[in-house]
Amino acid sequence: MDGDIRLWDIASRRTVCQFPGHQGAVQGLAVSTDGRVLVSCGTDSTVRLWGVPVSTLLEEDVSSDKSAVPLETYVWKNAFRAVDHQWNFDRFATGGAGVDIWNHNRSAPEQSFEWGTDTVVSIKFNPGQPDILATSASDRSIAIYDLRMGKPAAKFIMRTRTNSISWNPMEPINFTAANEDSNCYSFDSRKLNEAKCVHKDHVSAVMDIDYSPTGREFVTGSYDRTVRIFQYNGGHSREIYHTKRMQRVFCVKFSCDASYVISGSDDTNLRLWKAKASEQLGVLLPREQKKHEYNEAVKNRYKHLPEVKRIVRHRHLPKPVYKAAATLREMTESRRKKHEKRKAHSAPGSIIEEPLRKRKIIKVE
């Protein structure tokens, strides 16, 4: 919230470089595909381009000045809430009162889009089609824009707001939305009238989401102070991370090698987690590698047994999360019983039953 941007060396846990300049909260950060340019935006209605120092990653001199100077500063009419850089090109998009497309070499937006939306809170370029981007707004809408057409391509409205969006890097037609109703919804961009999969387990609003580079799983951070990892087609999480001191999680990221997860929470701390909690770090001897492979094969062979399944799935939950999950299950069961009684005492065909994948979508435009 103080406008401070830092580049960290994870191995030594030290600040490599600072990027001062913003006069208010920094709402969005994005890096170009080659990793040389950092784009930041904030509530001070400015977008700043920074050069990412590569050589300083190897320097040990901590006494030198680590502050960077912005390459460009763009001042605009409205505050910004989100930014994302286009894949392999010199353009980036910002979200706020509308969607603006910028070029590194121009001081004003190349294109601007408005589709009757409220404030845009999340924006993401498609990794397979660089000219396609998806946005979510505070009016509960999710919109897809095509820069080649110069106009919006599709839009639908959900029952609750979507806080963040992430495209699947291996299947770029699919994206997953982190929603306020504590669920995540995976969509096929060609068929937006229903979700492909509903990912449950969080007990409060999901604030951020990011896909693994493998495209097989994604990580979510929630207002319930937990970080969860889901399979891309799984309804429930395979892993949950929490600590006593970690507060509400507002941002999460997968590392580029899919081995680590980074989370940022309300207690002003960054935390580094292993993507596989039981994975052994460091170099493995051949016999250690064979032992791990044998153990995985045994678990896979007997995974259908109830005893093995319970051990594999069991995770310790914090007491507030455990109680909230029990309350949520009770409420869901109560709604289900009420719906069944209403259906039983109504005329046949008068009550239409919709699956959850369709029920959460109000309108497709």
Tab-separated table of C-alpha atoms in Angstrom, residues 18 46 57 74 89 110 166 175 213 222 231 239 244 284 295 322 348:
chain	number	residue	atom	x	y	z
A	18	GLN	CA	13.751	-1.490	-5.426
A	46	THR	CA	0.159	6.169	-13.511
A	57	LEU	CA	21.431	-11.021	-9.322
A	74	TYR	CA	2.389	7.223	-18.405
A	89	PHE	CA	5.091	-8.387	-28.125
A	110	GLU	CA	-3.613	2.372	-28.751
A	166	SER	CA	-5.859	-17.463	-15.198
A	175	PHE	CA	-9.440	-20.525	-18.257
A	213	PRO	CA	3.509	-24.080	-16.330
A	222	SER	CA	-8.216	-17.279	-0.278
A	231	GLN	CA	-5.809	-30.532	-10.301
A	239	GLU	CA	-3.007	-29.937	-1.048
A	244	LYS	CA	-0.767	-19.684	12.447
A	284	LEU	CA	18.990	-37.440	-5.362
A	295	ASN	CA	6.902	-45.850	-3.308
A	322	TYR	CA	-12.716	-26.901	9.798
A	348	PRO	CA	-44.487	-32.228	-12.360
